[in-house]
Coordinates of C-alpha atoms in Angstrom, one line a residue:
X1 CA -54.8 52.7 -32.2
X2 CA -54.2 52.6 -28.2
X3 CA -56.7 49.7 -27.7
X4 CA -54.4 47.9 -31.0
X5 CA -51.6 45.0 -29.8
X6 CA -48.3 46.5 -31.2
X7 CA -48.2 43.3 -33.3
X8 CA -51.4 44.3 -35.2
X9 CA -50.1 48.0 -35.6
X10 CA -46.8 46.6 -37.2
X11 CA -49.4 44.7 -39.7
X12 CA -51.7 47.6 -40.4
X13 CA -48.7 50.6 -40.8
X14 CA -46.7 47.8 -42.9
X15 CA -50.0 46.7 -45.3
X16 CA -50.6 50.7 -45.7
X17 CA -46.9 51.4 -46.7
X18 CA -46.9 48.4 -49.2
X19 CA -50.5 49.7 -50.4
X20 CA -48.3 53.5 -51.0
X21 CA -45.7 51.6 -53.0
X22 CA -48.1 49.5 -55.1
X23 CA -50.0 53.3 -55.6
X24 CA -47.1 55.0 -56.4
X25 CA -45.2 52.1 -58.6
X26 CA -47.8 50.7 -60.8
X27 CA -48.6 53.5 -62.7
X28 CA -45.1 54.4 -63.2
X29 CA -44.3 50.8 -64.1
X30 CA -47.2 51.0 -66.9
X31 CA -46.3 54.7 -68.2
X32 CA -42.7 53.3 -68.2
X33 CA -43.6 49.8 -70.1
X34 CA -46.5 52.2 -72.6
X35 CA -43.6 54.4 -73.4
X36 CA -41.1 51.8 -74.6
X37 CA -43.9 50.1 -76.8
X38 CA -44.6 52.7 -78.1
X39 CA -40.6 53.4 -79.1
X40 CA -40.4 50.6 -80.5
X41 CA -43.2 51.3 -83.0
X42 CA -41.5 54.4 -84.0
X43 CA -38.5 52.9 -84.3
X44 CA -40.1 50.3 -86.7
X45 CA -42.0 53.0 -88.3
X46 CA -39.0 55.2 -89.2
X47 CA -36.7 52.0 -89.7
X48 CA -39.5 51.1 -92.5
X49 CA -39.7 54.9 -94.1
X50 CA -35.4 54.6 -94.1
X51 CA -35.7 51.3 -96.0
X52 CA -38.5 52.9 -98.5
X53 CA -36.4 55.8 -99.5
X54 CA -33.4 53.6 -99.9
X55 CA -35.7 51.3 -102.5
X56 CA -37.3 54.0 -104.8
X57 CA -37.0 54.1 -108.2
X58 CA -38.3 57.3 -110.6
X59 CA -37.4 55.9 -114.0
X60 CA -39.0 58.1 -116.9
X61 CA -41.5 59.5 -114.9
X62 CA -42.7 55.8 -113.1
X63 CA -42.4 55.4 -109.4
X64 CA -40.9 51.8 -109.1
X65 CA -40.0 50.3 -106.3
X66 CA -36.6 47.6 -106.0
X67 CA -38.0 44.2 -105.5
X68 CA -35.7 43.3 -102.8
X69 CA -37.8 45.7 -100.2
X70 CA -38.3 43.9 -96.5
X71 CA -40.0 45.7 -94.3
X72 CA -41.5 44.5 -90.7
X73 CA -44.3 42.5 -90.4
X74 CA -47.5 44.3 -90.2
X75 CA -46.1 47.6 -92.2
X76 CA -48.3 49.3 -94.5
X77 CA -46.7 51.9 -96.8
X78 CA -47.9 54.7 -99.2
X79 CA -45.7 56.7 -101.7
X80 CA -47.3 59.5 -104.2
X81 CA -45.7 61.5 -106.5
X82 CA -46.0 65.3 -105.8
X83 CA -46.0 65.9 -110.0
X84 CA -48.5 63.5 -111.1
X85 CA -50.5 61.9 -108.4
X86 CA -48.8 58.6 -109.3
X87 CA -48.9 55.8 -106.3
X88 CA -47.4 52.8 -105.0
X89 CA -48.6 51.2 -102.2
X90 CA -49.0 48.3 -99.9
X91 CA -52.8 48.0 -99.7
X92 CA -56.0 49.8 -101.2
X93 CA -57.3 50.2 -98.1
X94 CA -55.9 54.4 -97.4
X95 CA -59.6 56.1 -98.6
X96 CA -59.7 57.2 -94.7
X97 CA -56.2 58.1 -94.3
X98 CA -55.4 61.2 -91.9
X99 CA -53.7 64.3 -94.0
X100 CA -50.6 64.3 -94.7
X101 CA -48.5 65.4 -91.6
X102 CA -44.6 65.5 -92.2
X103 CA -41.7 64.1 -90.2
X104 CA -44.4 63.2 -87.5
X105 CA -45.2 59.8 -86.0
X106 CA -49.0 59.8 -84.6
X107 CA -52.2 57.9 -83.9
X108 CA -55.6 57.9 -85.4
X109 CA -58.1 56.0 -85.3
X110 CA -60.0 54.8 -89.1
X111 CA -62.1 51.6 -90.0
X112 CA -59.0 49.5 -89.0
X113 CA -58.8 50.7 -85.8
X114 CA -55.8 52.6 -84.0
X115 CA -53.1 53.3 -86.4
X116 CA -49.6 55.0 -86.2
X117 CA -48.8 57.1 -89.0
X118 CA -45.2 58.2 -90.2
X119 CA -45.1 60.8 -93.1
X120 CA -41.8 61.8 -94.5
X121 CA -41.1 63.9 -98.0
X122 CA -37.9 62.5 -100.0
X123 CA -36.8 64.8 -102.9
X124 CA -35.0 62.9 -105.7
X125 CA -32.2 64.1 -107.7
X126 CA -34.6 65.3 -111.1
X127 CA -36.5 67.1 -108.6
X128 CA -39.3 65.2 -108.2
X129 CA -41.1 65.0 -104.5
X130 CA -42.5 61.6 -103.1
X131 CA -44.4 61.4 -100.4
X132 CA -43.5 58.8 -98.0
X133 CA -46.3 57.0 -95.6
X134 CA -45.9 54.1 -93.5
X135 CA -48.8 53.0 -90.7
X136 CA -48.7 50.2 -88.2
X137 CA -51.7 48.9 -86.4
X138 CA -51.5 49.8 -82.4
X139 CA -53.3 47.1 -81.7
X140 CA -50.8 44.7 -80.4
X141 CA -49.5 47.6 -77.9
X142 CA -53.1 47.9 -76.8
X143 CA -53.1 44.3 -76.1
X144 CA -50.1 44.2 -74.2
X145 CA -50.8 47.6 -72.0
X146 CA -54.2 45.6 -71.6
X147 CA -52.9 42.4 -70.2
X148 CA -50.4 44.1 -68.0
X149 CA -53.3 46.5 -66.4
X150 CA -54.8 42.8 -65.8
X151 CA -51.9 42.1 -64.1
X152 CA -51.9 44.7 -62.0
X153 CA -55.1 44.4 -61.2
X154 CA -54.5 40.9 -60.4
X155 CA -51.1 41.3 -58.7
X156 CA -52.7 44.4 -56.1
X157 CA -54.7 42.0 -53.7
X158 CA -52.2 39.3 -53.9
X159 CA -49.6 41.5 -52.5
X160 CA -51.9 43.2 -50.6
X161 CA -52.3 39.7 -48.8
X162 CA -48.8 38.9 -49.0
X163 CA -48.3 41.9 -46.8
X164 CA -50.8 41.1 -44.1
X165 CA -50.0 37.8 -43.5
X166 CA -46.4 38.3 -44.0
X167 CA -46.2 41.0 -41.4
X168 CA -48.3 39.8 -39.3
X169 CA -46.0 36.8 -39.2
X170 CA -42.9 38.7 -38.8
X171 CA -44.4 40.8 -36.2
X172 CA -45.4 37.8 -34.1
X173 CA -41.7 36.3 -34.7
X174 CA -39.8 39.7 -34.0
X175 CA -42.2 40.1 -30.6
X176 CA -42.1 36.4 -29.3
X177 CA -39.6 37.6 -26.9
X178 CA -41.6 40.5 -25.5
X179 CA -44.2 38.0 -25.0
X180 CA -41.8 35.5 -22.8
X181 CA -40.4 39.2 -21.0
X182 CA -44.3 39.6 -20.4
X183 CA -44.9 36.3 -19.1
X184 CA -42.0 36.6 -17.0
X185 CA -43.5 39.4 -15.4
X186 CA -47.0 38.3 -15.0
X187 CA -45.2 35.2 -12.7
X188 CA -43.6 37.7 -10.3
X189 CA -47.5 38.3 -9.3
X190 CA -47.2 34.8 -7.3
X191 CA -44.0 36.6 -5.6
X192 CA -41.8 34.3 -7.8
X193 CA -38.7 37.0 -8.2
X194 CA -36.2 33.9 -8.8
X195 CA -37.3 33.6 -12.3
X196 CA -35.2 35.2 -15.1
X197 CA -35.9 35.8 -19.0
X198 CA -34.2 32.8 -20.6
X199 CA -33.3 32.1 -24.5
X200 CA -32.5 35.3 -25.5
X201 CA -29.6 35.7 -26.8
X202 CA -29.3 38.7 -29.7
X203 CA -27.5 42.4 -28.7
X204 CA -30.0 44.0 -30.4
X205 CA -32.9 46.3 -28.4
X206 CA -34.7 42.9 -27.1
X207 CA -31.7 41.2 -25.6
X208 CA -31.2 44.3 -24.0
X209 CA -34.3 44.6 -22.4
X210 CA -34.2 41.2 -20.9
X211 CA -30.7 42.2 -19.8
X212 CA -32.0 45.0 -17.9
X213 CA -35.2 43.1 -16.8
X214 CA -33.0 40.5 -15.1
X215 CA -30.9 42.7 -13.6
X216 CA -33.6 44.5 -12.3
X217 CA -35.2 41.3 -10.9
X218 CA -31.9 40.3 -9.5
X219 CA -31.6 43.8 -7.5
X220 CA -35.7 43.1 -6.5
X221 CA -35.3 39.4 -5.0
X222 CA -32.1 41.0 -3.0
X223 CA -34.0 43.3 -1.8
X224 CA -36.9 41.2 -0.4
X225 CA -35.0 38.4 0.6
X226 CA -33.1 41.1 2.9
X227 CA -36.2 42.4 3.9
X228 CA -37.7 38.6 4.6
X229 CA -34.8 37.9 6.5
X230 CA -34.7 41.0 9.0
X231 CA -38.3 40.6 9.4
X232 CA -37.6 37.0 10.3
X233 CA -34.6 38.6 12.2
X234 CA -36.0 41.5 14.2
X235 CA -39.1 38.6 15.1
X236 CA -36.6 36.3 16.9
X237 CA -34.5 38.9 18.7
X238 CA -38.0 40.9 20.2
X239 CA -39.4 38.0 20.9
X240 CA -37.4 37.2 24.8
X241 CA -37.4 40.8 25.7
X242 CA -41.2 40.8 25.0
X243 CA -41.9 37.9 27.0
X244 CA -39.6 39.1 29.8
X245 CA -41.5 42.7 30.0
X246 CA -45.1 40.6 30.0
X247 CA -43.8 38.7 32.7
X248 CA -42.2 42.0 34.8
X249 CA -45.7 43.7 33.9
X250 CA -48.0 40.3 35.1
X251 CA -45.7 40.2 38.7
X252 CA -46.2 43.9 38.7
X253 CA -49.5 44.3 38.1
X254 CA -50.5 41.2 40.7
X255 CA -48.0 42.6 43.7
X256 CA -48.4 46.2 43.2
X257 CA -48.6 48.4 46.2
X258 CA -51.5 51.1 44.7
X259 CA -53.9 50.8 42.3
X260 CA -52.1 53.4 39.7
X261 CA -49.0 50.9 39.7
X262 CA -51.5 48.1 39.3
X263 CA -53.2 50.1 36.0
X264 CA -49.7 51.0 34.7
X265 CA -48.6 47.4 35.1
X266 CA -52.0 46.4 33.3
X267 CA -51.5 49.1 30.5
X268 CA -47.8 47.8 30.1
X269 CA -49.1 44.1 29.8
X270 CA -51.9 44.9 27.3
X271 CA -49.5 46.4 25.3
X272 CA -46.9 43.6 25.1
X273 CA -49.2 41.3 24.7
X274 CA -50.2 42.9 21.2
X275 CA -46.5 43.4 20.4
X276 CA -46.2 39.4 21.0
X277 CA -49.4 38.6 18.8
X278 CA -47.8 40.8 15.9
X279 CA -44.1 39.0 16.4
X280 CA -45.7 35.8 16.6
X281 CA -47.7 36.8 13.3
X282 CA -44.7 38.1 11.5
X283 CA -43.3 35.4 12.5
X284 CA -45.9 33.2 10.4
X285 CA -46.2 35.6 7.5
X286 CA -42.1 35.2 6.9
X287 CA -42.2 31.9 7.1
X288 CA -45.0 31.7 4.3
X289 CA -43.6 34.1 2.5
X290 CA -40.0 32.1 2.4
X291 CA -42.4 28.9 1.5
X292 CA -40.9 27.2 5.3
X293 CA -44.7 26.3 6.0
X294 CA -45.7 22.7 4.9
X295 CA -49.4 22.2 4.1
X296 CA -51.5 19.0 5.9
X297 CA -54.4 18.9 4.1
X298 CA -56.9 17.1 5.6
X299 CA -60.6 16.2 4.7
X300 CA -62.9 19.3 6.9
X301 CA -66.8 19.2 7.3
X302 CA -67.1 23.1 6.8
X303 CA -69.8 23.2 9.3
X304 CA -68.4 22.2 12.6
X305 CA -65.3 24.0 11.8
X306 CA -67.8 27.2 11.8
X307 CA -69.6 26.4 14.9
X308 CA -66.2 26.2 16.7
X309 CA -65.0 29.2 15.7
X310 CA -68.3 31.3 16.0
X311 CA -68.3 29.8 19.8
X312 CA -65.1 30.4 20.5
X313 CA -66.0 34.2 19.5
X314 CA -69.3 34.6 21.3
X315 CA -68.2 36.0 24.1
X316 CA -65.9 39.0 22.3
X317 CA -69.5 39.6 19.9
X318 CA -71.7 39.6 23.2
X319 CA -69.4 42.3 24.5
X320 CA -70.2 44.1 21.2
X321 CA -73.3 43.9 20.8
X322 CA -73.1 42.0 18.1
X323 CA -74.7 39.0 16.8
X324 CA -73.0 36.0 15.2
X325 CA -74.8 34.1 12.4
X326 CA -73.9 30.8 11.1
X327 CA -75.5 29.4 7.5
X328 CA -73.5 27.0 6.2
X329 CA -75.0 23.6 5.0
X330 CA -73.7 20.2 7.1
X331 CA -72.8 18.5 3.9
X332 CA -70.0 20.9 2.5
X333 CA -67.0 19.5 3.0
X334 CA -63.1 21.0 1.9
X335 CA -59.9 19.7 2.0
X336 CA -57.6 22.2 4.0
X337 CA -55.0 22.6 6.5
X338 CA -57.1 22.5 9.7
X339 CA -54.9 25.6 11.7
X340 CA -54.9 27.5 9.2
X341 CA -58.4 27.4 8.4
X342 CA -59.3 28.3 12.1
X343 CA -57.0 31.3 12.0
X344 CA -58.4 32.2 8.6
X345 CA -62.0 32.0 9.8
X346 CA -60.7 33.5 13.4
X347 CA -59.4 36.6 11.5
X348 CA -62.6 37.2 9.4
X349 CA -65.2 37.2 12.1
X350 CA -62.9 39.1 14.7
X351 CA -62.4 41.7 12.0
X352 CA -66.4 41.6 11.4
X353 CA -66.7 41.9 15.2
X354 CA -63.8 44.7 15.7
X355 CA -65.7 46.9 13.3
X356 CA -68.9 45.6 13.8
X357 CA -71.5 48.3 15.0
X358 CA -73.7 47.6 18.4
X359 CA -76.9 45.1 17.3
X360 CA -75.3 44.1 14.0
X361 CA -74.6 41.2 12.6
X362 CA -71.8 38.5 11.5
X363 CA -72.6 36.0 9.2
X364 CA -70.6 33.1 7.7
X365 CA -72.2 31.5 5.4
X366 CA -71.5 29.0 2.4
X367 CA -72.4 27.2 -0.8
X368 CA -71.3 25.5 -3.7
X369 CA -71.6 26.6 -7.0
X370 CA -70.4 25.3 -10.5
X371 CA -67.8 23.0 -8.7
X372 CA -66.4 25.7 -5.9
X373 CA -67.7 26.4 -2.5
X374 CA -68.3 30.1 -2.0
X375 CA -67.3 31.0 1.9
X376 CA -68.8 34.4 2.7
X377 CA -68.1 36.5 6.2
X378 CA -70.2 39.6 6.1
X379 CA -70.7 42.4 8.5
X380 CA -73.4 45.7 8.6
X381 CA -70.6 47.5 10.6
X382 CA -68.7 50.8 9.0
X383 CA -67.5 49.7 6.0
X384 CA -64.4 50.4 4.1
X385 CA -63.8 53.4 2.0
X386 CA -63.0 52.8 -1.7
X387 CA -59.8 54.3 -1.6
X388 CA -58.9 51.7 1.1
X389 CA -60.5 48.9 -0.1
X390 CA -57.6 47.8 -3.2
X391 CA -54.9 48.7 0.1
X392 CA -56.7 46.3 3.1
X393 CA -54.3 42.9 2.5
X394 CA -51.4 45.2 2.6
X395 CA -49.6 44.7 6.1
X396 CA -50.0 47.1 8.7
X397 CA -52.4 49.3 6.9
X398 CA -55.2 50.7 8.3
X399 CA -58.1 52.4 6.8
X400 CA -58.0 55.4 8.7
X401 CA -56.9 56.5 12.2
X402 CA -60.6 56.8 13.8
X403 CA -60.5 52.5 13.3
X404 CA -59.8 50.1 16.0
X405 CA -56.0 50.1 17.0
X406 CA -56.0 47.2 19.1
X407 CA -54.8 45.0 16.4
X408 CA -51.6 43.6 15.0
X409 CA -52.9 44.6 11.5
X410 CA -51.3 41.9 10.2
X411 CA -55.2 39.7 10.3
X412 CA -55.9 40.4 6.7
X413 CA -52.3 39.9 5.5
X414 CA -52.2 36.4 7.1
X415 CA -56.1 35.6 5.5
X416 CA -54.4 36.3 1.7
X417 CA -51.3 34.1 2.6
X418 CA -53.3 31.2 4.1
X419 CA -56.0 31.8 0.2
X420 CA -53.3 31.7 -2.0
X421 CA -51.2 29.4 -0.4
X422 CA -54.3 26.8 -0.4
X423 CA -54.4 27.9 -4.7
X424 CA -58.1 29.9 -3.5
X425 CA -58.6 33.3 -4.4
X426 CA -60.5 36.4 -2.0
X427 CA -62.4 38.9 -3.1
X428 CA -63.5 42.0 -0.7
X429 CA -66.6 44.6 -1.4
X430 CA -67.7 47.2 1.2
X431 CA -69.4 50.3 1.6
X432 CA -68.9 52.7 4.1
X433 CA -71.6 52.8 6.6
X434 CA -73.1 49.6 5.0
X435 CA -70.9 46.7 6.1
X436 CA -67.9 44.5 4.6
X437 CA -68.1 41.4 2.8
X438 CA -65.3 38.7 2.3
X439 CA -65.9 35.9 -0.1
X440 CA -63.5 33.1 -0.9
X441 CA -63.8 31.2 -3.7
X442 CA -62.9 27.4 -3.0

């Protein structure tokens, strides 16, 4: 039942509880309805014996009966004489008759099929017995129980389907608004924490929900919009006392008086120089984030934008030992925003290169397939562990501690923002030891 929607559980517990009912009800209904027919033939029965005894007449040793006598349709009667044998009856048809059975009503079946039986003794005032017999056929009860098991019969599936589709129904009405809470949720993914759960209204269990869910969203969007703004904060402020310290740190590292000043002053510099990069790329990564950056698309030949980059980056690979790799076709072409394509592609193959083991390889290649262009940037360095790999677009993490610290670790970050804010998606695969591989999906 785990793998079940909720809405198909409601359906299925609902069908099976009006499948108990139906199982429990129906027979009771038909014992309850077999029961009063078959009262009601008693009642007929006895009301016919009562009319009888009220009609006979025992005049010098004749049984007589009054002419006035009524009885109900489809009543058979038999009276004998306990003296002398004599009879009066309705019908000559009582050769296979039941014995006689006093003050009982019962069934038995005889060549006219199922028939109730009513025996009664009247004594009259010379004495004389009579024997009192009145039958009815059960056939019409029969019928009727008959017929109403058709019902049944009939009625079972019908409500059987009544139940499904009307729970199923109800279910989908009564969970509408969980869907428009889910939805609601699913758009936060695109870091959308202004939207709210709208349109419901009721103070039962769902409108509170929502309730909560907003405020909750309300409390989230506070809190990164206070985090977006000291990030964008902190970036400004460190960004003049950075500067000033790589400017001290240049002056003293060209004018120094011994060559430990000069590798302090150069030690000093390399370090503020990162801290600037990772400002400046904070910098860029708030102002995405607070949607400030204005895409300008232009029309890009893939290719050349490649070759640039992987020139621009020879020298760092040759240091390396690493060897860049270009395969991507002349006649791909994208529409993009120029900058941040270099910087995407700049990020990729200096990550490639960072990682990259000596006589390896980075290669960019490309090609289109069902209507997208597939970019690839692929490395044989050391890999990325698992664990790490869901974790690598987060900002400022790193794998592990034995990996290159030189960076801002902010590369991978800014290659997400620049994907999805172009409406491309990334995918990453790696294994350590074996290399990384980046594809985007254009």
């Amino acid at each position: 039942m785990r793998k079940v929607s909720i809405r198909i559980q409601i359906m299925l517990w609902y069908t099976l509880l009006t499948a108990i009912l139906l199982a429990v009800s129906l027979p009771v209904l038909y014992g309850a309805m077999a029961g009063s027919l078959r009262r009601d033939q008693e009642a007929y029965l006895r009301s016919a014996a009562g009319q009888l005894a009220s009609h006979i007449e025992w005049e010098d040793g004749d049984l007589k009966l009054l002419n006035d006598l009524d009885l109900p349709a489809g009543t058979q009667y038999l009276l004998t004489a306990e003296s002398g044998g004599r009879i009066v009856s309705s019908e000559n048809a009582w050769a296979d008759a039941p014995s006689f059975q006093p003050d009982e009503v019962y069934l038995s079946s005889t060549g006219r099929g199922d028939q109730l039986y009513l025996d009664q003794e009247l004594e009259l005032e010379g004495g004389e017995k009579i024997r009192i017999r009145v039958s009815r056929s059960n056939g019409t009860v029969e019928r009727s129980l008959d017929q109403l098991q058709l019902v049944m019969l009939l009625a079972v599936p019908a409500f059987l389907g009544l139940a499904v589709f009307g729970s199923y129904f109800l279910a989908k009405l009564a969970l509408r608004p969980i869907d428009h809470i889910t939805e609601t949720a699913v758009s936060l993914g695109a870091g959308n924490l202004s939207q709210r759960i709208t349109g419901i209204e009721s103070l039962d269990e769902v409108g509170r929900l929502a309730g909560a869910f907003n405020g909750m969203l309300a409390r989230l969007e506070d809190s990164f919009q206070r985090e977006k703004q000291f990030t964008s904060d902190a970036s400004h402020e460190l960004r003049t006392p950075v500067s000033v310290i790589m400017a001290y740190a240049e002056n003293l590292a060209t004018h120094a008086p011994d060559r430990e000043t000069v590798e302090q002053a150069s030690a000093i510099l390399t370090e503020s120089r990162r801290m600037h990069s990772i400002i400046a790329q904070l910098l860029a990564l708030t102002r995405g984030y607070e949607g400030k950056y204005q895409l300008s698309l232009e029309e890009i030949t893939l290719a050349e934008m490649v070759s640039d980059v992987l020139a621009e980056l020879t020298e760092a690979a040759a240091a390396g030992g690493i060897t860049l790799i270009e395969q991507v076709p002349p006649r791909i072409q994208l529409s993009a925003d120029q900058s941040l394509m270099t910087q995407l592609l700049l990020n990729l193959v200096e990550n490639g290169i960072k990682y990259g083991k000596a006589g390896g390889t980075v290669a960019v290649s490309a090609m289109e397939q069902d209507g997208h262009i597939l970019l690839t940037i692929q490395d044989d360095g050391i890999g990325i562990g698992e664990k790490d790999l869901p974790h690598i677009f987060d900002r400022f993490y790193r794998a592990d501690q034995a990996r290159d610290r030189s960076g801002s670790g902010l590369g991978l970050s800014i290659v997400k923002w620049i994907v999805e804010l172009h409406g491309w998606t990334i995918q990453a695969a790696s294994e350590p030891g074996r290399g990384a591989r980046f594809t985007i999906q254009i």
